[in-house]
PDB file of C-alpha atoms in Angstrom:
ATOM      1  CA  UNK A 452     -45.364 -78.922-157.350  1.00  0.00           C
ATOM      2  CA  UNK A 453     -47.615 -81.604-155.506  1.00  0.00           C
ATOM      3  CA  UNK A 454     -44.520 -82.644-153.706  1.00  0.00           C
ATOM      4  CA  UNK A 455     -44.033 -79.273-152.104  1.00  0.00           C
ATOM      5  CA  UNK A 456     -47.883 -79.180-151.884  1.00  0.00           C
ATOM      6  CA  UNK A 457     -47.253 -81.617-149.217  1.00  0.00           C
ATOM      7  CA  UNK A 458     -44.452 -80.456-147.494  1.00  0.00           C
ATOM      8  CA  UNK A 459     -46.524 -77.277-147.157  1.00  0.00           C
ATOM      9  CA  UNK A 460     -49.678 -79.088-145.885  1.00  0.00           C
ATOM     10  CA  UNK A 461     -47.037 -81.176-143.403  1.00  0.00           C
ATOM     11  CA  UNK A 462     -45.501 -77.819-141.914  1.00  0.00           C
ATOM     12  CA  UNK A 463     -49.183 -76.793-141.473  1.00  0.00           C
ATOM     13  CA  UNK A 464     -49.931 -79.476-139.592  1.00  0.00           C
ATOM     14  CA  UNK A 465     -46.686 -79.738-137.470  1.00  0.00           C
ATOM     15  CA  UNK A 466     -47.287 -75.713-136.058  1.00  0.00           C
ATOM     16  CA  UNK A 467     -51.100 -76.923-134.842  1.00  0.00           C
ATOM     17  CA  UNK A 468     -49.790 -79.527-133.150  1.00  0.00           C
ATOM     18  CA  UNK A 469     -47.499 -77.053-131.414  1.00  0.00           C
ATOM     19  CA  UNK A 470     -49.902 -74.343-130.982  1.00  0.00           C
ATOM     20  CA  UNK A 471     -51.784 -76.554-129.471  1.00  0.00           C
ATOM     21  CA  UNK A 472     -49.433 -78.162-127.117  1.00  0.00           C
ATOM     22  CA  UNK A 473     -48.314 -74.737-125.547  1.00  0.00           C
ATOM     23  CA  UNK A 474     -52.157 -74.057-125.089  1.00  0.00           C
ATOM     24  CA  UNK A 475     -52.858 -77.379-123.438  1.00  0.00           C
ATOM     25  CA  UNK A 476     -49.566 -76.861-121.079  1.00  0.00           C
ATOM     26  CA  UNK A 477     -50.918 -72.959-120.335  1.00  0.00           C
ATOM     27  CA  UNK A 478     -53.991 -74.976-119.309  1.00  0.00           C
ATOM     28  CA  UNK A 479     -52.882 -77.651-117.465  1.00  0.00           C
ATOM     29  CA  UNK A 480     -51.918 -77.251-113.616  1.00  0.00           C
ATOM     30  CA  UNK A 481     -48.655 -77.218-112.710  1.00  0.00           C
ATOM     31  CA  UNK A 482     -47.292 -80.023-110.618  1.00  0.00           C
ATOM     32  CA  UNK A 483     -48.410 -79.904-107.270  1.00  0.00           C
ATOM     33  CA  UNK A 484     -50.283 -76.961-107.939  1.00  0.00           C
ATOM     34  CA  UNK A 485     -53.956 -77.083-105.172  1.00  0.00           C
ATOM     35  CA  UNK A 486     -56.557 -76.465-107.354  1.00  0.00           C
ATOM     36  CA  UNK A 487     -59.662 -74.349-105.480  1.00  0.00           C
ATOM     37  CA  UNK A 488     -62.145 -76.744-103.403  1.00  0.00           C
ATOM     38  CA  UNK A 489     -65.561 -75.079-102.915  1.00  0.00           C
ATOM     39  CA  UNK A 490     -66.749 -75.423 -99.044  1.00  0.00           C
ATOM     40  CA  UNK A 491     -70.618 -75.391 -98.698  1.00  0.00           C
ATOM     41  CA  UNK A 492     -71.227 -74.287 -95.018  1.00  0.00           C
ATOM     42  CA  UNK A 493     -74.455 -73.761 -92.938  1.00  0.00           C
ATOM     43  CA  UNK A 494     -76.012 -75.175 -89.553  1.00  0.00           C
ATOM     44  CA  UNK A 495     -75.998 -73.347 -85.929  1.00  0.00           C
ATOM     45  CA  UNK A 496     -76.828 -69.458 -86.290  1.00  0.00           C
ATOM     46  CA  UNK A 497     -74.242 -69.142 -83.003  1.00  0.00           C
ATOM     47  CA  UNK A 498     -71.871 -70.584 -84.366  1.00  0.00           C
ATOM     48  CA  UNK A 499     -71.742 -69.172 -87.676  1.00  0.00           C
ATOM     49  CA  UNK A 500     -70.302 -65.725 -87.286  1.00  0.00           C
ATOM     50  CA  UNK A 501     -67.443 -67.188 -85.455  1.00  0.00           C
ATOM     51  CA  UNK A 502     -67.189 -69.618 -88.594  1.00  0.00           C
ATOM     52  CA  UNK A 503     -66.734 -66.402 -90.686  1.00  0.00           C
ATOM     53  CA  UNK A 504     -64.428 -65.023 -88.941  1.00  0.00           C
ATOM     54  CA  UNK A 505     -62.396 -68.043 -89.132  1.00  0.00           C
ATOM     55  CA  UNK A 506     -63.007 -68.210 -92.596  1.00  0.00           C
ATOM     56  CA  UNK A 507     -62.581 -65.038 -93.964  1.00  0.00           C
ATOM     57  CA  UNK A 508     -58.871 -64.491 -92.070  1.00  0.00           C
ATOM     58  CA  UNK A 509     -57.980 -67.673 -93.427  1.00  0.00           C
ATOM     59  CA  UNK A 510     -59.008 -67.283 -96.980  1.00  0.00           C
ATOM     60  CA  UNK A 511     -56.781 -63.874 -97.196  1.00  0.00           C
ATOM     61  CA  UNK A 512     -53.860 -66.209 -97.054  1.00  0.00           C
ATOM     62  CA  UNK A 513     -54.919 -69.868 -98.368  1.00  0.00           C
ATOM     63  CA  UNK A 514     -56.565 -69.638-101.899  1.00  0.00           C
ATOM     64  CA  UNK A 515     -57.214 -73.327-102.325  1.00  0.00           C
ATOM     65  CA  UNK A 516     -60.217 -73.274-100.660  1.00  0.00           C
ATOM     66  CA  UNK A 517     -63.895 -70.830-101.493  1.00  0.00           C
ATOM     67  CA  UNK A 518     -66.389 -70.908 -98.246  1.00  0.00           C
ATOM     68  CA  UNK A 519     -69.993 -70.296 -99.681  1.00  0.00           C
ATOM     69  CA  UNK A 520     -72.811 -69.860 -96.833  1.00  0.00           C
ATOM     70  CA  UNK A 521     -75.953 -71.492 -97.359  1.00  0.00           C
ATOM     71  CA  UNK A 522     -79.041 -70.167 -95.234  1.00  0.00           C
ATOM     72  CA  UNK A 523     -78.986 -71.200 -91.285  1.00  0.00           C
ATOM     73  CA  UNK A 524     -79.995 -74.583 -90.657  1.00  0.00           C
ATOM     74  CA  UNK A 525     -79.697 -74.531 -86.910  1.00  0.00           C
ATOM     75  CA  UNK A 526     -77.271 -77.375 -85.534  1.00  0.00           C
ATOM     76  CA  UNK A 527     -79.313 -80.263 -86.615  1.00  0.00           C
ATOM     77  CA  UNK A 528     -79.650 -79.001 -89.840  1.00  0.00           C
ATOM     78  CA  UNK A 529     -76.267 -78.745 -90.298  1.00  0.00           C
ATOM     79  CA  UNK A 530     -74.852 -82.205 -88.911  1.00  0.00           C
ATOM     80  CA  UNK A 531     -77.600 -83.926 -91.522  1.00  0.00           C
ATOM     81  CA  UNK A 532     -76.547 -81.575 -94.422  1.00  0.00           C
ATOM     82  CA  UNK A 533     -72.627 -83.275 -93.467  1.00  0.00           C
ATOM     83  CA  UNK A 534     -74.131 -86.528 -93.337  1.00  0.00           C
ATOM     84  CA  UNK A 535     -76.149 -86.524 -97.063  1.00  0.00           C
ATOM     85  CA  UNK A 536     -73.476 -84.601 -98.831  1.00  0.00           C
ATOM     86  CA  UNK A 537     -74.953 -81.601 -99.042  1.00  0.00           C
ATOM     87  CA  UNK A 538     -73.097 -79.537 -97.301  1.00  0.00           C
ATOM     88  CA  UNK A 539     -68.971 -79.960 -96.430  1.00  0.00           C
ATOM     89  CA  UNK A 540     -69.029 -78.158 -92.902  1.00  0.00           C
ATOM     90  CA  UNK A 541     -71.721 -77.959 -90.097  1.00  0.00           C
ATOM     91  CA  UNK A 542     -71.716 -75.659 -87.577  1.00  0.00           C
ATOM     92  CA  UNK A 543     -72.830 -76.969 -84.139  1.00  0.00           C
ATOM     93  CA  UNK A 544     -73.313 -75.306 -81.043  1.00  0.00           C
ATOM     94  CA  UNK A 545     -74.130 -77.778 -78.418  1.00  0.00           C
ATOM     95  CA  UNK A 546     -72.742 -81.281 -78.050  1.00  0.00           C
ATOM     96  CA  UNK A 547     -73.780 -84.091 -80.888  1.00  0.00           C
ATOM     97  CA  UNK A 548     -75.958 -86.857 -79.668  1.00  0.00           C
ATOM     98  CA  UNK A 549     -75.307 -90.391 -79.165  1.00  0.00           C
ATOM     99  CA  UNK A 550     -77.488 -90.954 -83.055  1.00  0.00           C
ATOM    100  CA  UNK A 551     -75.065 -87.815 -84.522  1.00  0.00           C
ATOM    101  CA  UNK A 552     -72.332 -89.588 -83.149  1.00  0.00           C
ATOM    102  CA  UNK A 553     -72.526 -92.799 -85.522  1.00  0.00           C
ATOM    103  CA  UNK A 554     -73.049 -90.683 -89.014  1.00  0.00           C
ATOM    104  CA  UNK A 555     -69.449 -90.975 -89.718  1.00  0.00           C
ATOM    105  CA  UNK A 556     -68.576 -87.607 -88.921  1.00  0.00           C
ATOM    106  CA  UNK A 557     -65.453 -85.235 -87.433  1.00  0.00           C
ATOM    107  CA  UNK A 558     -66.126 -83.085 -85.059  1.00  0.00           C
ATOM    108  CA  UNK A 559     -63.917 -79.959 -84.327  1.00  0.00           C
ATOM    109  CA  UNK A 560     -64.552 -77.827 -81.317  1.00  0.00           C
ATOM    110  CA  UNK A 561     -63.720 -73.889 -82.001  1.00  0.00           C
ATOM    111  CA  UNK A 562     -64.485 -72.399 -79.160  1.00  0.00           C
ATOM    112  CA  UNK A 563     -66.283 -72.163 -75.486  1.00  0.00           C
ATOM    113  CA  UNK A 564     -68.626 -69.475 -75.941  1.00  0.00           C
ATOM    114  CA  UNK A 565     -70.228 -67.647 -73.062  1.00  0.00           C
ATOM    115  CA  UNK A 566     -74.156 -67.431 -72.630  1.00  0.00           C
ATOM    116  CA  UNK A 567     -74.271 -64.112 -71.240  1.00  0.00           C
ATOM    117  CA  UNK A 568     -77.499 -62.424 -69.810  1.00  0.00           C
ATOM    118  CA  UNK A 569     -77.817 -58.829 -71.365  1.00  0.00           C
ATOM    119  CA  UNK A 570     -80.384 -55.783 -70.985  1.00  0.00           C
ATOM    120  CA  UNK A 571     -81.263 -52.766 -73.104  1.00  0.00           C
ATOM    121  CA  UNK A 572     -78.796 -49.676 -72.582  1.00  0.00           C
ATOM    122  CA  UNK A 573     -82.027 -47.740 -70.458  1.00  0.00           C
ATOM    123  CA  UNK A 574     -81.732 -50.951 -68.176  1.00  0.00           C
ATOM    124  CA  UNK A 575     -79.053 -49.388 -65.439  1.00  0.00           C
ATOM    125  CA  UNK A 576     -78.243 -52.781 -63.519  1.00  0.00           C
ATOM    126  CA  UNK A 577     -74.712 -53.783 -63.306  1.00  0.00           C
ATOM    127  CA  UNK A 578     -75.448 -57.600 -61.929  1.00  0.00           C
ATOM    128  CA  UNK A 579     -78.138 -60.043 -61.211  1.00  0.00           C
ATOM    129  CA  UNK A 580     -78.468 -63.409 -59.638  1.00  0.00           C
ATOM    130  CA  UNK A 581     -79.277 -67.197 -60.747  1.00  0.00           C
ATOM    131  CA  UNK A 582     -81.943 -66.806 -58.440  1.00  0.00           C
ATOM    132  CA  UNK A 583     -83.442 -62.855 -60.277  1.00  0.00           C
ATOM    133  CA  UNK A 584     -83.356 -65.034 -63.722  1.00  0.00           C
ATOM    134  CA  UNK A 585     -85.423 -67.408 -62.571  1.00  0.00           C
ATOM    135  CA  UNK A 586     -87.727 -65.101 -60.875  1.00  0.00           C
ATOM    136  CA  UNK A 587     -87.947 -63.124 -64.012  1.00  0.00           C
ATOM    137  CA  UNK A 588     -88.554 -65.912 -66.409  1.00  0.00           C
ATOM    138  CA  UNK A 589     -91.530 -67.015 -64.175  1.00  0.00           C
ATOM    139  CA  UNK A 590     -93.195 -63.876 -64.601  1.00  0.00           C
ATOM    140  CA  UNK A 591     -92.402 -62.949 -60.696  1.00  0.00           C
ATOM    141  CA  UNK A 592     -91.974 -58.961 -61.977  1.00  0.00           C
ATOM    142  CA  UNK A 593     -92.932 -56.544 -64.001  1.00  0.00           C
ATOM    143  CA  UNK A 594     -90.956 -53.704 -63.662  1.00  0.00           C
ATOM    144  CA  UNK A 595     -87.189 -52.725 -63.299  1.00  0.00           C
ATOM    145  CA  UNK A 596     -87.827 -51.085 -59.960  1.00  0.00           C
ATOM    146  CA  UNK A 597     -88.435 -54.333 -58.590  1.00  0.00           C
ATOM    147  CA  UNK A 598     -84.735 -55.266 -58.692  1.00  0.00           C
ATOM    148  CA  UNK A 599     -82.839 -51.889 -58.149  1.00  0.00           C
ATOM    149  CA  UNK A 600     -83.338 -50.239 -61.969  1.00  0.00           C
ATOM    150  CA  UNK A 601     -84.924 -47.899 -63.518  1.00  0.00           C
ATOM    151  CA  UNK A 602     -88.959 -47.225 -63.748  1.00  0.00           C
ATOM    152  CA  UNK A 603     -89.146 -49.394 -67.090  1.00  0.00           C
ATOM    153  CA  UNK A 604     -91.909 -52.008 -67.881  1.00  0.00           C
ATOM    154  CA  UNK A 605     -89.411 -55.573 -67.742  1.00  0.00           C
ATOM    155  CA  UNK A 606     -90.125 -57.062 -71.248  1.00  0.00           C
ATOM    156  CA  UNK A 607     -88.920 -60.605 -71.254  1.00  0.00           C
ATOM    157  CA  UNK A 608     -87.141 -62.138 -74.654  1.00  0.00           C
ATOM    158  CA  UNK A 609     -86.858 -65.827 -74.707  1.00  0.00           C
ATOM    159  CA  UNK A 610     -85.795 -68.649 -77.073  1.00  0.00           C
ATOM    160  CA  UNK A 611     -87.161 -72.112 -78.040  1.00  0.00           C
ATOM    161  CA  UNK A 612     -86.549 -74.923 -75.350  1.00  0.00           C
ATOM    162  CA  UNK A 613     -84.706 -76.791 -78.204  1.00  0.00           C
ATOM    163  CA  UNK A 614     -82.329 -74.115 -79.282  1.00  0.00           C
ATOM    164  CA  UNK A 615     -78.402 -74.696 -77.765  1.00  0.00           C
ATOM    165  CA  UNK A 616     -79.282 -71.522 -75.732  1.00  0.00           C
ATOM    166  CA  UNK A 617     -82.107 -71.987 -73.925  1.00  0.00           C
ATOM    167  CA  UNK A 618     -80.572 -75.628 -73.053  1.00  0.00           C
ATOM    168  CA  UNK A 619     -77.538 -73.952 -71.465  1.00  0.00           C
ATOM    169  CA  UNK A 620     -80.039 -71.163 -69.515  1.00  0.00           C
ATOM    170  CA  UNK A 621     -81.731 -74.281 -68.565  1.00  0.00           C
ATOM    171  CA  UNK A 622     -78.666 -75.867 -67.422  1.00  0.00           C
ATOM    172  CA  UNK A 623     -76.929 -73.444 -65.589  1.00  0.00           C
ATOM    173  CA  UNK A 624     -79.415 -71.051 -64.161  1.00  0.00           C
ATOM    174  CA  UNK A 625     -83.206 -71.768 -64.749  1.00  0.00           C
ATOM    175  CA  UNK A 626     -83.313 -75.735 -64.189  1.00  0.00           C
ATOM    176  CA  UNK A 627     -85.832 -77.731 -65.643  1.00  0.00           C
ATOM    177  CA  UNK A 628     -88.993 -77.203 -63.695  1.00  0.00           C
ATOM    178  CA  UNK A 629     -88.839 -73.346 -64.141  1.00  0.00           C
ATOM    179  CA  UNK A 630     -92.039 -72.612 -66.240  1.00  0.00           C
ATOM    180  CA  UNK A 631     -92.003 -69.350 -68.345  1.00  0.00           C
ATOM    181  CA  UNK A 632     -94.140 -66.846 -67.796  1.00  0.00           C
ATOM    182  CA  UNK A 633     -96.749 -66.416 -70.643  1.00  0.00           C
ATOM    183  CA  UNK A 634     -95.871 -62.882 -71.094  1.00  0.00           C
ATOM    184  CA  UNK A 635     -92.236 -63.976 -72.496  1.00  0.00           C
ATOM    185  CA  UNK A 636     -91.859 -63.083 -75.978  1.00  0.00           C
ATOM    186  CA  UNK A 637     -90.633 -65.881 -77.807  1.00  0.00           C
ATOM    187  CA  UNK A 638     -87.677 -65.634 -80.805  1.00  0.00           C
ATOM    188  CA  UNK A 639     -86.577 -68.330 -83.187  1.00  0.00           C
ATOM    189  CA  UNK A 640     -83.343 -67.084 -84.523  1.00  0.00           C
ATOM    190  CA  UNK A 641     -80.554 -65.012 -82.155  1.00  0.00           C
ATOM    191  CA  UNK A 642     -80.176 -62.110 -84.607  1.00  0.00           C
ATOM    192  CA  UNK A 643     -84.255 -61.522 -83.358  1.00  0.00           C
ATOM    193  CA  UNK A 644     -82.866 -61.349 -79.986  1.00  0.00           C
ATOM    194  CA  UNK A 645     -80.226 -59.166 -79.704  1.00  0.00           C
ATOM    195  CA  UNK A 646     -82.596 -57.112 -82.615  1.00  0.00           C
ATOM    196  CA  UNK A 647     -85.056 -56.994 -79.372  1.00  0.00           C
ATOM    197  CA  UNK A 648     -82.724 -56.267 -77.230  1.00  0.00           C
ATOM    198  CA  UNK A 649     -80.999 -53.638 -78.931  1.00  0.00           C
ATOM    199  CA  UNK A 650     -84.386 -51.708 -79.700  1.00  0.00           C
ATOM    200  CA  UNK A 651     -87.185 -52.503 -76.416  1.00  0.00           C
ATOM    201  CA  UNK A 652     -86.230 -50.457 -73.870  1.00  0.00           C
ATOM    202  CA  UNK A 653     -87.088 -52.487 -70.450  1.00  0.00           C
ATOM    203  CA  UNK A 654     -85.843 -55.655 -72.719  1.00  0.00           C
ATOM    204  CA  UNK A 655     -84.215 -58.762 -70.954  1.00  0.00           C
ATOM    205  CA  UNK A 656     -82.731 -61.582 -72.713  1.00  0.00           C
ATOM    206  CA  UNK A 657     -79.510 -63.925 -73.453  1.00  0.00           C
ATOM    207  CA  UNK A 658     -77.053 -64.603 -76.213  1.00  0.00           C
ATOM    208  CA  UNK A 659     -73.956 -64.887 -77.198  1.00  0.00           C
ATOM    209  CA  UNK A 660     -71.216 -63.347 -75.696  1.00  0.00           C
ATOM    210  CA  UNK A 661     -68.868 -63.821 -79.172  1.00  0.00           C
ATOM    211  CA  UNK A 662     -71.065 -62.363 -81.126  1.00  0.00           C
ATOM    212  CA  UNK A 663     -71.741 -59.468 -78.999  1.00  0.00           C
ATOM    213  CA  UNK A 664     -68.025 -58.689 -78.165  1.00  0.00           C
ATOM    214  CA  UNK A 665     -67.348 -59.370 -81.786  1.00  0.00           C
ATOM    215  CA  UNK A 666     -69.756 -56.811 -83.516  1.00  0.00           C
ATOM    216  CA  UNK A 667     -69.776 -54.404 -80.364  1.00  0.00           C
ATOM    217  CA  UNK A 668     -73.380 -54.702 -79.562  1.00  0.00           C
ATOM    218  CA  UNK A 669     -74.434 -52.210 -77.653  1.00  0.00           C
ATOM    219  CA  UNK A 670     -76.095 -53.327 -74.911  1.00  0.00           C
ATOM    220  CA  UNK A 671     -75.866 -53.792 -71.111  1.00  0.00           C
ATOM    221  CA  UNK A 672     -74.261 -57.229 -70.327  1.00  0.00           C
ATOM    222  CA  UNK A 673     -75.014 -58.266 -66.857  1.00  0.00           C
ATOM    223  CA  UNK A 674     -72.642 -59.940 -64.543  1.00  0.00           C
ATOM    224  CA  UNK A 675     -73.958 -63.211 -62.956  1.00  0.00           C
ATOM    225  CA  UNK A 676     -73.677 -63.665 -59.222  1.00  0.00           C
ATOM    226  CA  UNK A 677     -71.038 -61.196 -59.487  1.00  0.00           C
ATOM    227  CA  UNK A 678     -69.377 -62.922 -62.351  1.00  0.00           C
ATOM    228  CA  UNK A 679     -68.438 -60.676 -65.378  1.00  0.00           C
ATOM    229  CA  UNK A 680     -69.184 -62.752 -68.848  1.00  0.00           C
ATOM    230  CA  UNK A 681     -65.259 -62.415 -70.104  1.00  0.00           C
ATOM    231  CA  UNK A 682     -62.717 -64.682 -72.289  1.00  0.00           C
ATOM    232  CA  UNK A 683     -60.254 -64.725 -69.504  1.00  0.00           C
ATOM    233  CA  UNK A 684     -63.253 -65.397 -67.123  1.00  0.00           C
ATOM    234  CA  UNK A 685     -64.885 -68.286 -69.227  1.00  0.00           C
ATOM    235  CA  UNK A 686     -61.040 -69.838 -69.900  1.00  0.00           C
ATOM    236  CA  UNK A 687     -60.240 -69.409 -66.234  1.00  0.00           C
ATOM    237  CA  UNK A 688     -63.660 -71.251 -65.384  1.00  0.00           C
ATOM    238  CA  UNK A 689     -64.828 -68.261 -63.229  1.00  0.00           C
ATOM    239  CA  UNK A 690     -67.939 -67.911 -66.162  1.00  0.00           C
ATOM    240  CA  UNK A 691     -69.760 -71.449 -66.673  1.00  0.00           C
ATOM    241  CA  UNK A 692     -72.057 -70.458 -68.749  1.00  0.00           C
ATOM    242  CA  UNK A 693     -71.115 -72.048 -71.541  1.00  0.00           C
ATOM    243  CA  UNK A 694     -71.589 -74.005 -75.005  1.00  0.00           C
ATOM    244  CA  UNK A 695     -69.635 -75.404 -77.167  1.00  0.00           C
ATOM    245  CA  UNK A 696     -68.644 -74.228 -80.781  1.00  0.00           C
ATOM    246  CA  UNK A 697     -67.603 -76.265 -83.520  1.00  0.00           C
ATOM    247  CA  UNK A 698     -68.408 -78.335 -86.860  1.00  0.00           C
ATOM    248  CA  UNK A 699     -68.849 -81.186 -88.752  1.00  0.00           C
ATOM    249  CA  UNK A 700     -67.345 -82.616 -91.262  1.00  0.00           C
ATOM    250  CA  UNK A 701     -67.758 -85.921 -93.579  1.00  0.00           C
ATOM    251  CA  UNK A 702     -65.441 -88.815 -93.497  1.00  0.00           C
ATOM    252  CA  UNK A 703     -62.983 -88.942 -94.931  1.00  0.00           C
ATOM    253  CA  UNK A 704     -62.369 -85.256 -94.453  1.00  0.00           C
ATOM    254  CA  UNK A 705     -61.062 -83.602 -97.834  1.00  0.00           C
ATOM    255  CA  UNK A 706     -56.889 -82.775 -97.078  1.00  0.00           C
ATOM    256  CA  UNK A 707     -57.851 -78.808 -98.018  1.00  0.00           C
ATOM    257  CA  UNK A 708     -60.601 -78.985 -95.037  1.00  0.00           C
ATOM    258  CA  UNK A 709     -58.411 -80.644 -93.189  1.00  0.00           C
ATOM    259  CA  UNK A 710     -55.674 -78.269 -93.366  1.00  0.00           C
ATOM    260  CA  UNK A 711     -58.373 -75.040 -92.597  1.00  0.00           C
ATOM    261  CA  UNK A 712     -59.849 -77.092 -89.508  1.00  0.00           C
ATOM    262  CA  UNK A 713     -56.032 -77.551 -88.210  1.00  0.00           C
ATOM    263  CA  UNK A 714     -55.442 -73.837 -88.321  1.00  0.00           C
ATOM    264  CA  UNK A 715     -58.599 -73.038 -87.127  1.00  0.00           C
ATOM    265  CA  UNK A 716     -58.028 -74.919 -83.826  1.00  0.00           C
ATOM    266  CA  UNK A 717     -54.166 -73.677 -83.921  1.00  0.00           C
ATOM    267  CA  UNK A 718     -52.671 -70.447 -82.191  1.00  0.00           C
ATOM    268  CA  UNK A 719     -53.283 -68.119 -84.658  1.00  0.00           C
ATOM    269  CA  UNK A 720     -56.934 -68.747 -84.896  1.00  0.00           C
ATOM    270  CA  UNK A 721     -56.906 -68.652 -80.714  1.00  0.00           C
ATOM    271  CA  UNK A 722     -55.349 -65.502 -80.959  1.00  0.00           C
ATOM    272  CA  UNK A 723     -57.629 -64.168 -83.398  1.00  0.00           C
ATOM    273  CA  UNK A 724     -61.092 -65.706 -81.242  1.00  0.00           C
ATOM    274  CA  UNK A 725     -59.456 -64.067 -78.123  1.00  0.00           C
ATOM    275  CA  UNK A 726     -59.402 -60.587 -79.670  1.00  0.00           C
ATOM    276  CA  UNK A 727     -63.083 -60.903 -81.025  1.00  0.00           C
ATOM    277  CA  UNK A 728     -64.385 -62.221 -77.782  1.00  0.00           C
ATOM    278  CA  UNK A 729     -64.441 -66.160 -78.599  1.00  0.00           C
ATOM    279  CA  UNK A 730     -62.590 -68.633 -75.630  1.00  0.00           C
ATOM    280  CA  UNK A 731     -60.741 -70.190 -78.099  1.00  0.00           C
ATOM    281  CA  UNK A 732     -60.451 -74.613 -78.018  1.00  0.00           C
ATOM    282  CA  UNK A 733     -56.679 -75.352 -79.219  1.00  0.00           C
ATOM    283  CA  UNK A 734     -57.202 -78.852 -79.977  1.00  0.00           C
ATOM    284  CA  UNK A 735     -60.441 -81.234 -82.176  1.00  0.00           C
ATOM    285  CA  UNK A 736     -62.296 -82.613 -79.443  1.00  0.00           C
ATOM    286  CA  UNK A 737     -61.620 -86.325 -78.599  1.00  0.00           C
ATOM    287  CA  UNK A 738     -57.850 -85.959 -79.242  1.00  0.00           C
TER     288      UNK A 738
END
């Protein structure tokens, strides 16, 4: 009796063990197998719809990696985010400084967005100069008439002088001894601006032209000196009124972010920027 007592107790024992085997090899990945990295992404406001766009055609076919969005950061926010750890991708839209530079940090280009001056719908003017942007950001007029539009009070949108847009205005068309008019309104984040444009009639301001092709804004984008704001014009250097588009990421990059940042400056992701109004970049920057 107690020996079969113990054979019992044995045979007990021996079909845990197995249970529990087949439950630890149900649990355990299979060889090779990617297990999901999480991607914690914020920074540049411009660049970050592109980013999504990026991210959410990629994730449809690539399940090894989860993009989460933090709140907007703006560009330097983003870079420093890379740089503590908190955050896996940046997104930038202008170039990194020479201090950026030396936080051990890969930079990827996306794209060569278009700064494109745009007007509300009840603003009938097909083109404008440098030299009308100028004039209008120095508080030269007041009213549409002045330049060939309708009878509409001009109400002038405007940007910080350290956000990437206002640089590239600066750049290419105001200069740097232009000094705005004090009845500019003045807007922190880009979603205010094309808000403002969208809903002042008489409203004048700039953005991006990615974001406006890519969500079909509708609003009255102006040539400059005759220059439509296209893709093909910006990749055929026609439009220079540009910034750049890209992100971050810490050293040494993680292979799963490595493999999204390689498709996302590949020909599918150029193909997929074109059709959404992003110039595409096919290559990281500094290769």
């Amino acid at each position: 009796m107690k020996r079969r007592y113990s054979l019992l107790v044995l045979l007990v024992l021996i079909l845990l063990l197995a249970v529990t085997g087949c439950e630890s090899a149900r649990n355990k990945p299979a060889t090779g197998e990617v297990t999901s990295v999480q991607v914690r992404v914020s920074g540049s406001g411009t660049c970050l719809p592109l980013l999504r766009i990026l991210t959410d055609e990629y994730s449809a076919t690539h399940k090894g990696v989860t993009f989460t969005y933090l709140p907007g950061l703006h560009s330097g926010g983003g870079i420093k985010g890379v740089a503590n750890g908190d955050l896996e991708l940046g997104a930038v839209s202008r170039e990194l400084t020479d201090e950026e530079k030396d936080l051990d940090l890969e930079y990827y280009q996306l794209s060569d967005d278009g700064l494109v001056v745009a007007v509300h719908p009840t603003v009938v003017v097909d083109d404008i100069s440098t030299e009308q942007v100028r004039e209008i950001y120095s508080g030269k007029y007041d009213n549409w008439t002045q330049l060939g539009g309708p009878d509409l009070p001009m109400v002038i949108l405007d940007r910080n002088e350290d956000e990437s847009a206002k640089i590239i205005l600066r750049k290419y068309v105001l200069g740097p001894d232009v000094e705005i008019t004090p009845k500019a309104v003045n807007l922190f984040y880009e979603p205010d601006m094309v808000d403002g444009l969208q809903k002042t009639p008489g409203a004048v301001g700039y953005f991006s032209l990615g974001l406006g092709l890519s969500r079909d804004i509708p609003v009255n984008y102006l040539k400059l000196d005759g220059v439509e704001a296209t893709v093909a014009n910006i990749e055929n250097g026609t439009y220079e009124m540009v910034r750049p588009l890209g992100v971050v990421a810490k050293r040494p990059v993680r292979q799963q972010i490595v493999d999204f940042l390689e498709w996302a400056t590949g020909d599918e992701a150029a193909d997929l920027m074109q059709r959404k109004g992003f110039a595409p970049v096919l290559s990281p920057a500094g290769e």
